[in-house]
Amino acid sequence: MKLSTKHLLGIKDLTRDDIQLILSTAEQFKEVLQRPVKKVPSLRDVTIVNLFYENSTRTRMSFELAEKRLSADVLNFAATTSSAAKGETLLDTVNNILSMKVDMVVMRHSASGAPHFLAKHIPAAIVNAGDGINEHPTQALLDAFSMKEKLGKLEGLKVAIIGDIMHSRVALSNMYLLKKMGAEITIAGPPTLIPKYIEQALDVRVEYNLKKALQWCDVANVLRIQLERQNQPLFSSLREYNLVYGINRKLLESLGKEIVIMHPGPINRGVELDSDVADGPFSIILNQVENGVAVRMAVLYLLANEQG
Ligand code: CP
């Protein structure tokens, strides 16, 4: 089977079959990653550049490891230490890199739509590693993989996405993916961090009461408060946010049921999640990070096959 797309720009563009294919391929790569020798020759003749115009720990390292596990040749680019800092344009930078016979581009950029722009102007396959407040497709895929691994299904699963929905590319990619796969979604958080008309636009429920959202869900995907994207205050203080929307062990114990806790990272400890929850028995946060390598191997492998 093949993907219906040449690039991975967003979950919005994927079909349900594409998502199922990526998740089932990732299962096979997860099995490879349990072996003593964790490397396969699948992308031996492929060269990939990781083009990061914005900071990252998990996504950048996860892509690099996925590429190396697939035996690809890997180039790493960080905008802050490159000629982008001297004013070189995105397109000039990428065309110069591609002239060195690079086949695929993994890109993170603070501008929403930057990978879509590139896809119109260059011949290489592009994987969006997060663009502004638009999408973070591989995060949603690894989140779905982790939910399915933990709870056995996506269809009918009740997922609460909690926190700074307004500025979160993880939230949007998760909503697109979970809707396509038949999960139910509730968005929860303060009204100022939830986009107007999201219920109608994306067919999700909105709940402003955190405890009600937690009582309803099987999985809580808790998002980081993205202060760097808020150019005006949207709540009074981090301390008050924690008091009203922070998740702590006492709150979880008061639900009378067990729910799975997820977070894409990096965590603001003591703001959206207390440490006794982030590191507690219901958290699968580090499983998400582990699964990210297998999921990104699947995406790169399937897109490389599209080119051939
Ligand atoms: N989840 C995520 O995108 O983390 P990084 O910003 O560290 O890549």
PDB file of C-alpha atoms and ligand atoms in Angstrom:
ATOM      1  CA  MET A   1       0.000   0.000   0.000  1.00  0.00           C
ATOM      2  CA  LYS A   2       1.057   3.604  -0.624  1.00  0.00           C
ATOM      3  CA  LEU A   3       0.221   6.990   0.858  1.00  0.00           C
ATOM      4  CA  SER A   4      -2.110   9.263  -1.113  1.00  0.00           C
ATOM      5  CA  THR A   5       0.334  12.172  -0.749  1.00  0.00           C
ATOM      6  CA  LYS A   6       3.910  13.034  -1.724  1.00  0.00           C
ATOM      7  CA  HIS A   7       4.489  15.253   1.358  1.00  0.00           C
ATOM      8  CA  LEU A   8       3.329  15.185   4.964  1.00  0.00           C
ATOM      9  CA  LEU A   9       2.222  18.796   5.378  1.00  0.00           C
ATOM     10  CA  GLY A  10      -0.681  18.173   7.731  1.00  0.00           C
ATOM     11  CA  ILE A  11      -3.157  15.599   8.996  1.00  0.00           C
ATOM     12  CA  LYS A  12      -5.830  17.618   7.174  1.00  0.00           C
ATOM     13  CA  ASP A  13      -4.532  16.225   3.852  1.00  0.00           C
ATOM     14  CA  LEU A  14      -4.386  12.548   4.945  1.00  0.00           C
ATOM     15  CA  THR A  15      -7.081   9.968   4.369  1.00  0.00           C
ATOM     16  CA  ARG A  16      -8.186   7.494   7.023  1.00  0.00           C
ATOM     17  CA  ASP A  17      -6.327   4.803   5.012  1.00  0.00           C
ATOM     18  CA  ASP A  18      -3.140   6.910   5.061  1.00  0.00           C
ATOM     19  CA  ILE A  19      -3.349   7.201   8.851  1.00  0.00           C
ATOM     20  CA  GLN A  20      -3.995   3.484   9.272  1.00  0.00           C
ATOM     21  CA  LEU A  21      -1.057   2.693   6.969  1.00  0.00           C
ATOM     22  CA  ILE A  22       1.313   4.957   8.935  1.00  0.00           C
ATOM     23  CA  LEU A  23       0.195   3.490  12.280  1.00  0.00           C
ATOM     24  CA  SER A  24       0.492  -0.138  11.120  1.00  0.00           C
ATOM     25  CA  THR A  25       3.922   0.540   9.545  1.00  0.00           C
ATOM     26  CA  ALA A  26       4.993   2.192  12.812  1.00  0.00           C
ATOM     27  CA  GLU A  27       4.022  -0.992  14.686  1.00  0.00           C
ATOM     28  CA  GLN A  28       6.491  -2.920  12.533  1.00  0.00           C
ATOM     29  CA  PHE A  29       9.221  -0.357  13.149  1.00  0.00           C
ATOM     30  CA  LYS A  30       8.501  -0.431  16.896  1.00  0.00           C
ATOM     31  CA  GLU A  31       9.239  -4.157  16.762  1.00  0.00           C
ATOM     32  CA  VAL A  32      12.548  -3.373  14.978  1.00  0.00           C
ATOM     33  CA  LEU A  33      13.410  -0.913  17.761  1.00  0.00           C
ATOM     34  CA  GLN A  34      13.094  -3.675  20.392  1.00  0.00           C
ATOM     35  CA  ARG A  35      15.834  -5.751  18.691  1.00  0.00           C
ATOM     36  CA  PRO A  36      19.494  -5.693  19.798  1.00  0.00           C
ATOM     37  CA  VAL A  37      20.361  -4.259  16.348  1.00  0.00           C
ATOM     38  CA  LYS A  38      17.839  -1.430  15.907  1.00  0.00           C
ATOM     39  CA  LYS A  39      18.809  -0.494  12.370  1.00  0.00           C
ATOM     40  CA  VAL A  40      17.378  -1.441   8.951  1.00  0.00           C
ATOM     41  CA  PRO A  41      18.783  -0.564   5.494  1.00  0.00           C
ATOM     42  CA  SER A  42      15.478   0.796   4.096  1.00  0.00           C
ATOM     43  CA  LEU A  43      16.690   4.355   3.306  1.00  0.00           C
ATOM     44  CA  ARG A  44      20.347   3.559   2.599  1.00  0.00           C
ATOM     45  CA  ASP A  45      20.469   5.694  -0.556  1.00  0.00           C
ATOM     46  CA  VAL A  46      18.351   8.569   0.784  1.00  0.00           C
ATOM     47  CA  THR A  47      19.685  11.882   2.166  1.00  0.00           C
ATOM     48  CA  ILE A  48      17.498  13.900   4.531  1.00  0.00           C
ATOM     49  CA  VAL A  49      17.972  17.415   5.936  1.00  0.00           C
ATOM     50  CA  ASN A  50      16.390  18.383   9.253  1.00  0.00           C
ATOM     51  CA  LEU A  51      15.711  22.086   8.781  1.00  0.00           C
ATOM     52  CA  PHE A  52      14.826  23.638  12.130  1.00  0.00           C
ATOM     53  CA  TYR A  53      13.953  27.344  12.174  1.00  0.00           C
ATOM     54  CA  GLU A  54      12.462  27.026  15.650  1.00  0.00           C
ATOM     55  CA  ASN A  55      13.678  25.365  18.847  1.00  0.00           C
ATOM     56  CA  SER A  56      13.029  21.683  19.451  1.00  0.00           C
ATOM     57  CA  THR A  57      14.303  18.844  21.599  1.00  0.00           C
ATOM     58  CA  ARG A  58      11.980  15.855  21.055  1.00  0.00           C
ATOM     59  CA  THR A  59      10.977  16.326  17.415  1.00  0.00           C
ATOM     60  CA  ARG A  60      14.444  17.113  16.084  1.00  0.00           C
ATOM     61  CA  MET A  61      16.182  14.284  17.909  1.00  0.00           C
ATOM     62  CA  SER A  62      13.375  11.855  17.151  1.00  0.00           C
ATOM     63  CA  PHE A  63      13.559  12.590  13.408  1.00  0.00           C
ATOM     64  CA  GLU A  64      17.347  12.311  13.433  1.00  0.00           C
ATOM     65  CA  LEU A  65      17.216   8.987  15.243  1.00  0.00           C
ATOM     66  CA  ALA A  66      14.451   7.694  12.941  1.00  0.00           C
ATOM     67  CA  GLU A  67      16.544   8.635   9.898  1.00  0.00           C
ATOM     68  CA  LYS A  68      19.649   6.956  11.310  1.00  0.00           C
ATOM     69  CA  ARG A  69      17.679   3.807  12.263  1.00  0.00           C
ATOM     70  CA  LEU A  70      16.577   3.668   8.594  1.00  0.00           C
ATOM     71  CA  SER A  71      20.233   4.081   7.439  1.00  0.00           C
ATOM     72  CA  ALA A  72      19.599   7.437   5.712  1.00  0.00           C
ATOM     73  CA  ASP A  73      22.330  10.058   5.411  1.00  0.00           C
ATOM     74  CA  VAL A  74      21.411  12.946   7.709  1.00  0.00           C
ATOM     75  CA  LEU A  75      22.131  16.688   7.646  1.00  0.00           C
ATOM     76  CA  ASN A  76      21.087  18.951  10.518  1.00  0.00           C
ATOM     77  CA  PHE A  77      20.375  22.650  10.079  1.00  0.00           C
ATOM     78  CA  ALA A  78      19.616  25.093  12.901  1.00  0.00           C
ATOM     79  CA  ALA A  79      18.602  28.564  11.723  1.00  0.00           C
ATOM     80  CA  THR A  80      20.367  30.326  14.592  1.00  0.00           C
ATOM     81  CA  THR A  81      23.798  29.011  13.551  1.00  0.00           C
ATOM     82  CA  SER A  82      23.239  29.222   9.778  1.00  0.00           C
ATOM     83  CA  SER A  83      23.334  31.906   7.072  1.00  0.00           C
ATOM     84  CA  ALA A  84      19.623  32.456   7.700  1.00  0.00           C
ATOM     85  CA  ALA A  85      20.926  34.623  10.537  1.00  0.00           C
ATOM     86  CA  LYS A  86      22.649  36.746   7.825  1.00  0.00           C
ATOM     87  CA  GLY A  87      19.357  37.222   5.988  1.00  0.00           C
ATOM     88  CA  GLU A  88      19.320  34.305   3.503  1.00  0.00           C
ATOM     89  CA  THR A  89      15.763  33.460   2.448  1.00  0.00           C
ATOM     90  CA  LEU A  90      14.090  30.131   3.172  1.00  0.00           C
ATOM     91  CA  LEU A  91      13.899  29.300  -0.526  1.00  0.00           C
ATOM     92  CA  ASP A  92      17.559  30.181  -1.196  1.00  0.00           C
ATOM     93  CA  THR A  93      18.621  28.130   1.816  1.00  0.00           C
ATOM     94  CA  VAL A  94      16.640  25.079   0.738  1.00  0.00           C
ATOM     95  CA  ASN A  95      17.678  25.299  -2.931  1.00  0.00           C
ATOM     96  CA  ASN A  96      21.337  25.482  -1.859  1.00  0.00           C
ATOM     97  CA  ILE A  97      20.912  22.425   0.372  1.00  0.00           C
ATOM     98  CA  LEU A  98      19.036  20.509  -2.351  1.00  0.00           C
ATOM     99  CA  SER A  99      21.818  21.211  -4.857  1.00  0.00           C
ATOM    100  CA  MET A 100      23.954  18.925  -2.662  1.00  0.00           C
ATOM    101  CA  LYS A 101      21.629  16.051  -3.743  1.00  0.00           C
ATOM    102  CA  VAL A 102      19.339  15.982  -0.723  1.00  0.00           C
ATOM    103  CA  ASP A 103      16.121  13.970  -1.220  1.00  0.00           C
ATOM    104  CA  MET A 104      13.847  14.911   1.671  1.00  0.00           C
ATOM    105  CA  VAL A 105      13.310  17.942   3.913  1.00  0.00           C
ATOM    106  CA  VAL A 106      12.001  17.754   7.480  1.00  0.00           C
ATOM    107  CA  MET A 107      11.097  21.294   8.494  1.00  0.00           C
ATOM    108  CA  ARG A 108       9.999  23.162  11.608  1.00  0.00           C
ATOM    109  CA  HIS A 109       9.182  26.835  11.182  1.00  0.00           C
ATOM    110  CA  SER A 110       7.478  29.505  13.289  1.00  0.00           C
ATOM    111  CA  ALA A 111       5.440  30.668  10.270  1.00  0.00           C
ATOM    112  CA  SER A 112       2.202  28.772   9.656  1.00  0.00           C
ATOM    113  CA  GLY A 113       2.227  27.545   6.053  1.00  0.00           C
ATOM    114  CA  ALA A 114       6.027  27.624   5.564  1.00  0.00           C
ATOM    115  CA  PRO A 115       6.210  23.925   4.533  1.00  0.00           C
ATOM    116  CA  HIS A 116       3.222  24.380   2.204  1.00  0.00           C
ATOM    117  CA  PHE A 117       5.053  27.289   0.537  1.00  0.00           C
ATOM    118  CA  LEU A 118       8.188  25.163   0.121  1.00  0.00           C
ATOM    119  CA  ALA A 119       6.200  22.278  -1.348  1.00  0.00           C
ATOM    120  CA  LYS A 120       5.093  24.559  -4.193  1.00  0.00           C
ATOM    121  CA  HIS A 121       8.659  25.546  -5.067  1.00  0.00           C
ATOM    122  CA  ILE A 122      10.971  22.556  -4.582  1.00  0.00           C
ATOM    123  CA  PRO A 123      10.985  19.014  -5.959  1.00  0.00           C
ATOM    124  CA  ALA A 124      11.914  17.196  -2.696  1.00  0.00           C
ATOM    125  CA  ALA A 125       9.450  15.540  -0.314  1.00  0.00           C
ATOM    126  CA  ILE A 126       8.652  17.673   2.727  1.00  0.00           C
ATOM    127  CA  VAL A 127       7.689  16.568   6.218  1.00  0.00           C
ATOM    128  CA  ASN A 128       6.164  19.241   8.436  1.00  0.00           C
ATOM    129  CA  ALA A 129       7.752  19.026  11.903  1.00  0.00           C
ATOM    130  CA  GLY A 130       5.521  21.846  13.195  1.00  0.00           C
ATOM    131  CA  ASP A 131       4.540  25.101  11.450  1.00  0.00           C
ATOM    132  CA  GLY A 132       3.520  28.046  13.630  1.00  0.00           C
ATOM    133  CA  ILE A 133       0.072  27.538  15.101  1.00  0.00           C
ATOM    134  CA  ASN A 134      -1.073  25.386  12.184  1.00  0.00           C
ATOM    135  CA  GLU A 135      -0.140  21.683  12.373  1.00  0.00           C
ATOM    136  CA  HIS A 136       2.297  19.202  13.931  1.00  0.00           C
ATOM    137  CA  PRO A 137       1.289  16.065  12.059  1.00  0.00           C
ATOM    138  CA  THR A 138       3.883  13.599  13.375  1.00  0.00           C
ATOM    139  CA  GLN A 139       2.985  14.591  16.966  1.00  0.00           C
ATOM    140  CA  ALA A 140      -0.667  13.728  16.303  1.00  0.00           C
ATOM    141  CA  LEU A 141       0.361  10.439  14.689  1.00  0.00           C
ATOM    142  CA  LEU A 142       2.550   9.455  17.641  1.00  0.00           C
ATOM    143  CA  ASP A 143      -0.208  10.528  20.036  1.00  0.00           C
ATOM    144  CA  ALA A 144      -2.697   8.310  18.180  1.00  0.00           C
ATOM    145  CA  PHE A 145      -0.219   5.424  18.119  1.00  0.00           C
ATOM    146  CA  SER A 146       0.283   5.785  21.887  1.00  0.00           C
ATOM    147  CA  MET A 147      -3.484   5.949  22.624  1.00  0.00           C
ATOM    148  CA  LYS A 148      -4.115   2.857  20.490  1.00  0.00           C
ATOM    149  CA  GLU A 149      -1.211   1.015  22.101  1.00  0.00           C
ATOM    150  CA  LYS A 150      -2.484   1.823  25.594  1.00  0.00           C
ATOM    151  CA  LEU A 151      -6.256   1.462  25.102  1.00  0.00           C
ATOM    152  CA  GLY A 152      -6.499  -0.818  22.046  1.00  0.00           C
ATOM    153  CA  LYS A 153      -8.558   1.467  19.794  1.00  0.00           C
ATOM    154  CA  LEU A 154      -9.187   4.972  18.482  1.00  0.00           C
ATOM    155  CA  GLU A 155     -12.761   4.494  17.262  1.00  0.00           C
ATOM    156  CA  GLY A 156     -15.144   5.583  20.018  1.00  0.00           C
ATOM    157  CA  LEU A 157     -12.335   6.728  22.334  1.00  0.00           C
ATOM    158  CA  LYS A 158     -13.200   9.807  24.409  1.00  0.00           C
ATOM    159  CA  VAL A 159     -10.296  12.273  24.251  1.00  0.00           C
ATOM    160  CA  ALA A 160     -10.151  15.589  26.127  1.00  0.00           C
ATOM    161  CA  ILE A 161      -7.650  18.102  24.719  1.00  0.00           C
ATOM    162  CA  ILE A 162      -6.926  20.538  27.520  1.00  0.00           C
ATOM    163  CA  GLY A 163      -5.295  23.953  27.784  1.00  0.00           C
ATOM    164  CA  ASP A 164      -3.963  26.443  25.253  1.00  0.00           C
ATOM    165  CA  ILE A 165      -5.952  25.307  22.209  1.00  0.00           C
ATOM    166  CA  MET A 166      -5.705  28.729  20.542  1.00  0.00           C
ATOM    167  CA  HIS A 167      -1.930  28.556  19.972  1.00  0.00           C
ATOM    168  CA  SER A 168      -1.489  24.806  19.647  1.00  0.00           C
ATOM    169  CA  ARG A 169      -0.577  23.074  16.389  1.00  0.00           C
ATOM    170  CA  VAL A 170      -0.663  19.811  18.367  1.00  0.00           C
ATOM    171  CA  ALA A 171      -4.338  20.419  19.194  1.00  0.00           C
ATOM    172  CA  LEU A 172      -5.339  21.074  15.590  1.00  0.00           C
ATOM    173  CA  SER A 173      -3.494  18.025  14.210  1.00  0.00           C
ATOM    174  CA  ASN A 174      -4.950  15.853  16.999  1.00  0.00           C
ATOM    175  CA  MET A 175      -8.481  17.085  16.266  1.00  0.00           C
ATOM    176  CA  TYR A 176      -8.167  16.363  12.521  1.00  0.00           C
ATOM    177  CA  LEU A 177      -6.724  12.902  13.186  1.00  0.00           C
ATOM    178  CA  LEU A 178      -9.090  11.817  15.944  1.00  0.00           C
ATOM    179  CA  LYS A 179     -12.156  12.932  13.964  1.00  0.00           C
ATOM    180  CA  LYS A 180     -10.983  10.953  10.923  1.00  0.00           C
ATOM    181  CA  MET A 181     -10.464   7.868  13.112  1.00  0.00           C
ATOM    182  CA  GLY A 182     -13.865   8.046  14.835  1.00  0.00           C
ATOM    183  CA  ALA A 183     -12.852   9.252  18.307  1.00  0.00           C
ATOM    184  CA  GLU A 184     -14.974  11.703  20.328  1.00  0.00           C
ATOM    185  CA  ILE A 185     -13.307  14.990  21.277  1.00  0.00           C
ATOM    186  CA  THR A 186     -13.886  17.528  24.026  1.00  0.00           C
ATOM    187  CA  ILE A 187     -11.822  20.704  24.117  1.00  0.00           C
ATOM    188  CA  ALA A 188     -11.304  22.134  27.612  1.00  0.00           C
ATOM    189  CA  GLY A 189      -9.641  25.267  28.915  1.00  0.00           C
ATOM    190  CA  PRO A 190     -10.303  28.925  29.666  1.00  0.00           C
ATOM    191  CA  PRO A 191     -12.570  30.671  27.126  1.00  0.00           C
ATOM    192  CA  THR A 192      -9.738  33.037  26.137  1.00  0.00           C
ATOM    193  CA  LEU A 193      -7.580  30.089  25.001  1.00  0.00           C
ATOM    194  CA  ILE A 194     -10.291  28.361  22.941  1.00  0.00           C
ATOM    195  CA  PRO A 195     -10.979  29.687  19.413  1.00  0.00           C
ATOM    196  CA  LYS A 196     -14.499  31.015  18.796  1.00  0.00           C
ATOM    197  CA  TYR A 197     -16.778  28.747  16.719  1.00  0.00           C
ATOM    198  CA  ILE A 198     -14.466  25.739  17.082  1.00  0.00           C
ATOM    199  CA  GLU A 199     -17.483  23.525  17.892  1.00  0.00           C
ATOM    200  CA  GLN A 200     -19.082  24.209  14.514  1.00  0.00           C
ATOM    201  CA  ALA A 201     -15.816  24.379  12.541  1.00  0.00           C
ATOM    202  CA  LEU A 202     -14.356  21.094  13.763  1.00  0.00           C
ATOM    203  CA  ASP A 203     -17.371  19.269  15.228  1.00  0.00           C
ATOM    204  CA  VAL A 204     -15.956  19.008  18.769  1.00  0.00           C
ATOM    205  CA  ARG A 205     -17.502  19.636  22.200  1.00  0.00           C
ATOM    206  CA  VAL A 206     -16.244  22.510  24.357  1.00  0.00           C
ATOM    207  CA  GLU A 207     -16.158  22.275  28.163  1.00  0.00           C
ATOM    208  CA  TYR A 208     -14.892  25.092  30.382  1.00  0.00           C
ATOM    209  CA  ASN A 209     -15.047  23.013  33.580  1.00  0.00           C
ATOM    210  CA  LEU A 210     -11.859  20.952  33.868  1.00  0.00           C
ATOM    211  CA  LYS A 211     -13.258  18.352  36.276  1.00  0.00           C
ATOM    212  CA  LYS A 212     -16.277  17.664  34.028  1.00  0.00           C
ATOM    213  CA  ALA A 213     -13.958  17.185  31.030  1.00  0.00           C
ATOM    214  CA  LEU A 214     -11.783  14.764  33.004  1.00  0.00           C
ATOM    215  CA  GLN A 215     -14.816  12.827  34.281  1.00  0.00           C
ATOM    216  CA  TRP A 216     -16.019  12.414  30.683  1.00  0.00           C
ATOM    217  CA  CYS A 217     -12.782  11.297  29.002  1.00  0.00           C
ATOM    218  CA  ASP A 218     -10.680   8.144  28.651  1.00  0.00           C
ATOM    219  CA  VAL A 219      -7.594  10.178  27.719  1.00  0.00           C
ATOM    220  CA  ALA A 220      -6.539  13.702  28.673  1.00  0.00           C
ATOM    221  CA  ASN A 221      -4.037  15.221  26.245  1.00  0.00           C
ATOM    222  CA  VAL A 222      -2.749  18.204  28.201  1.00  0.00           C
ATOM    223  CA  LEU A 223      -1.116  21.074  26.308  1.00  0.00           C
ATOM    224  CA  ARG A 224       1.599  23.519  27.208  1.00  0.00           C
ATOM    225  CA  ILE A 225       0.696  27.136  27.835  1.00  0.00           C
ATOM    226  CA  GLN A 226       2.551  28.790  24.939  1.00  0.00           C
ATOM    227  CA  LEU A 227       3.520  32.122  26.435  1.00  0.00           C
ATOM    228  CA  GLU A 228       5.899  32.810  23.539  1.00  0.00           C
ATOM    229  CA  ARG A 229       2.926  32.922  21.125  1.00  0.00           C
ATOM    230  CA  GLN A 230       0.697  35.130  23.298  1.00  0.00           C
ATOM    231  CA  ASN A 231       1.264  38.782  22.427  1.00  0.00           C
ATOM    232  CA  GLN A 232      -1.274  39.906  25.025  1.00  0.00           C
ATOM    233  CA  PRO A 233      -2.209  38.387  28.398  1.00  0.00           C
ATOM    234  CA  LEU A 234      -5.007  35.818  28.002  1.00  0.00           C
ATOM    235  CA  PHE A 235      -5.289  34.862  31.672  1.00  0.00           C
ATOM    236  CA  SER A 236      -4.361  36.660  34.862  1.00  0.00           C
ATOM    237  CA  SER A 237      -1.340  34.616  36.011  1.00  0.00           C
ATOM    238  CA  LEU A 238       0.265  31.198  35.719  1.00  0.00           C
ATOM    239  CA  ARG A 239      -0.553  30.600  39.383  1.00  0.00           C
ATOM    240  CA  GLU A 240      -4.253  31.222  38.772  1.00  0.00           C
ATOM    241  CA  TYR A 241      -4.168  29.067  35.622  1.00  0.00           C
ATOM    242  CA  ASN A 242      -2.751  26.246  37.730  1.00  0.00           C
ATOM    243  CA  LEU A 243      -5.445  26.697  40.379  1.00  0.00           C
ATOM    244  CA  VAL A 244      -8.284  26.450  37.824  1.00  0.00           C
ATOM    245  CA  TYR A 245      -6.896  24.342  34.961  1.00  0.00           C
ATOM    246  CA  GLY A 246      -3.820  22.608  36.424  1.00  0.00           C
ATOM    247  CA  ILE A 247      -4.059  18.822  36.848  1.00  0.00           C
ATOM    248  CA  ASN A 248      -2.790  17.379  40.109  1.00  0.00           C
ATOM    249  CA  ARG A 249      -2.984  13.952  41.766  1.00  0.00           C
ATOM    250  CA  LYS A 250      -5.770  15.017  44.171  1.00  0.00           C
ATOM    251  CA  LEU A 251      -7.969  16.024  41.233  1.00  0.00           C
ATOM    252  CA  LEU A 252      -7.305  12.749  39.398  1.00  0.00           C
ATOM    253  CA  GLU A 253      -8.110  10.728  42.533  1.00  0.00           C
ATOM    254  CA  SER A 254     -11.407  12.576  42.942  1.00  0.00           C
ATOM    255  CA  LEU A 255     -12.643  11.386  39.506  1.00  0.00           C
ATOM    256  CA  GLY A 256     -13.506   7.850  40.684  1.00  0.00           C
ATOM    257  CA  LYS A 257     -12.021   6.415  37.469  1.00  0.00           C
ATOM    258  CA  GLU A 258      -8.644   6.020  35.818  1.00  0.00           C
ATOM    259  CA  ILE A 259      -7.747   8.161  32.811  1.00  0.00           C
ATOM    260  CA  VAL A 260      -4.620   8.222  30.668  1.00  0.00           C
ATOM    261  CA  ILE A 261      -2.524  11.400  30.870  1.00  0.00           C
ATOM    262  CA  MET A 262      -0.625  12.606  27.802  1.00  0.00           C
ATOM    263  CA  HIS A 263       1.420  15.722  27.049  1.00  0.00           C
ATOM    264  CA  PRO A 264       3.455  16.535  23.902  1.00  0.00           C
ATOM    265  CA  GLY A 265       6.212  18.260  25.887  1.00  0.00           C
ATOM    266  CA  PRO A 266       7.913  20.387  26.931  1.00  0.00           C
ATOM    267  CA  ILE A 267       5.908  20.440  30.187  1.00  0.00           C
ATOM    268  CA  ASN A 268       5.455  23.579  32.271  1.00  0.00           C
ATOM    269  CA  ARG A 269       5.609  21.707  35.575  1.00  0.00           C
ATOM    270  CA  GLY A 270       3.330  23.257  38.177  1.00  0.00           C
ATOM    271  CA  VAL A 271       1.300  25.085  35.501  1.00  0.00           C
ATOM    272  CA  GLU A 272      -0.741  22.680  33.326  1.00  0.00           C
ATOM    273  CA  LEU A 273       0.530  19.528  35.057  1.00  0.00           C
ATOM    274  CA  ASP A 274       1.901  18.913  38.511  1.00  0.00           C
ATOM    275  CA  SER A 275       4.903  16.607  38.776  1.00  0.00           C
ATOM    276  CA  ASP A 276       2.936  13.954  40.693  1.00  0.00           C
ATOM    277  CA  VAL A 277       0.759  13.571  37.576  1.00  0.00           C
ATOM    278  CA  ALA A 278       3.432  14.018  34.893  1.00  0.00           C
ATOM    279  CA  ASP A 279       5.587  11.342  36.537  1.00  0.00           C
ATOM    280  CA  GLY A 280       2.696   9.331  37.986  1.00  0.00           C
ATOM    281  CA  PRO A 281       1.212   5.925  37.100  1.00  0.00           C
ATOM    282  CA  PHE A 282      -1.412   7.262  34.657  1.00  0.00           C
ATOM    283  CA  SER A 283       1.098   9.204  32.555  1.00  0.00           C
ATOM    284  CA  ILE A 284       2.279   7.820  29.196  1.00  0.00           C
ATOM    285  CA  ILE A 285       4.305  10.924  28.350  1.00  0.00           C
ATOM    286  CA  LEU A 286       7.623   9.123  27.903  1.00  0.00           C
ATOM    287  CA  ASN A 287       5.905   6.330  25.917  1.00  0.00           C
ATOM    288  CA  GLN A 288       4.780   9.067  23.510  1.00  0.00           C
ATOM    289  CA  VAL A 289       8.392  10.143  23.063  1.00  0.00           C
ATOM    290  CA  GLU A 290       9.541   6.543  22.568  1.00  0.00           C
ATOM    291  CA  ASN A 291       6.799   5.897  19.995  1.00  0.00           C
ATOM    292  CA  GLY A 292       7.729   9.054  18.103  1.00  0.00           C
ATOM    293  CA  VAL A 293      10.817   7.357  16.643  1.00  0.00           C
ATOM    294  CA  ALA A 294       8.837   4.415  15.200  1.00  0.00           C
ATOM    295  CA  VAL A 295       6.116   6.715  13.867  1.00  0.00           C
ATOM    296  CA  ARG A 296       8.640   9.013  12.174  1.00  0.00           C
ATOM    297  CA  MET A 297      10.445   5.989  10.710  1.00  0.00           C
ATOM    298  CA  ALA A 298       7.095   4.955   9.206  1.00  0.00           C
ATOM    299  CA  VAL A 299       6.413   8.415   7.758  1.00  0.00           C
ATOM    300  CA  LEU A 300       9.888   8.740   6.212  1.00  0.00           C
ATOM    301  CA  TYR A 301       9.851   5.175   4.866  1.00  0.00           C
ATOM    302  CA  LEU A 302       6.418   5.558   3.261  1.00  0.00           C
ATOM    303  CA  LEU A 303       7.189   8.985   1.758  1.00  0.00           C
ATOM    304  CA  ALA A 304      10.527   7.740   0.368  1.00  0.00           C
ATOM    305  CA  ASN A 305       8.586   4.907  -1.341  1.00  0.00           C
ATOM    306  CA  GLU A 306       6.263   7.525  -2.855  1.00  0.00           C
ATOM    307  CA  GLN A 307       9.268   9.159  -4.549  1.00  0.00           C
ATOM    308  CA  GLY A 308      10.566   5.913  -6.069  1.00  0.00           C
TER     309      GLY A 308
HETATM  310  N1   CP B   1       6.479  17.880  21.165  1.00  0.00           N
HETATM  311  C1   CP B   1       7.364  18.720  20.599  1.00  0.00           C
HETATM  312  O1   CP B   1       7.187  19.199  19.469  1.00  0.00           O
HETATM  313  O2   CP B   1       8.477  18.946  21.365  1.00  0.00           O
HETATM  314  P1   CP B   1       9.763  19.777  20.856  1.00  0.00           P
HETATM  315  O3   CP B   1       9.337  21.205  20.688  1.00  0.00           O
HETATM  316  O4   CP B   1      10.808  19.584  21.916  1.00  0.00           O
HETATM  317  O5   CP B   1      10.161  19.184  19.532  1.00  0.00           O
END
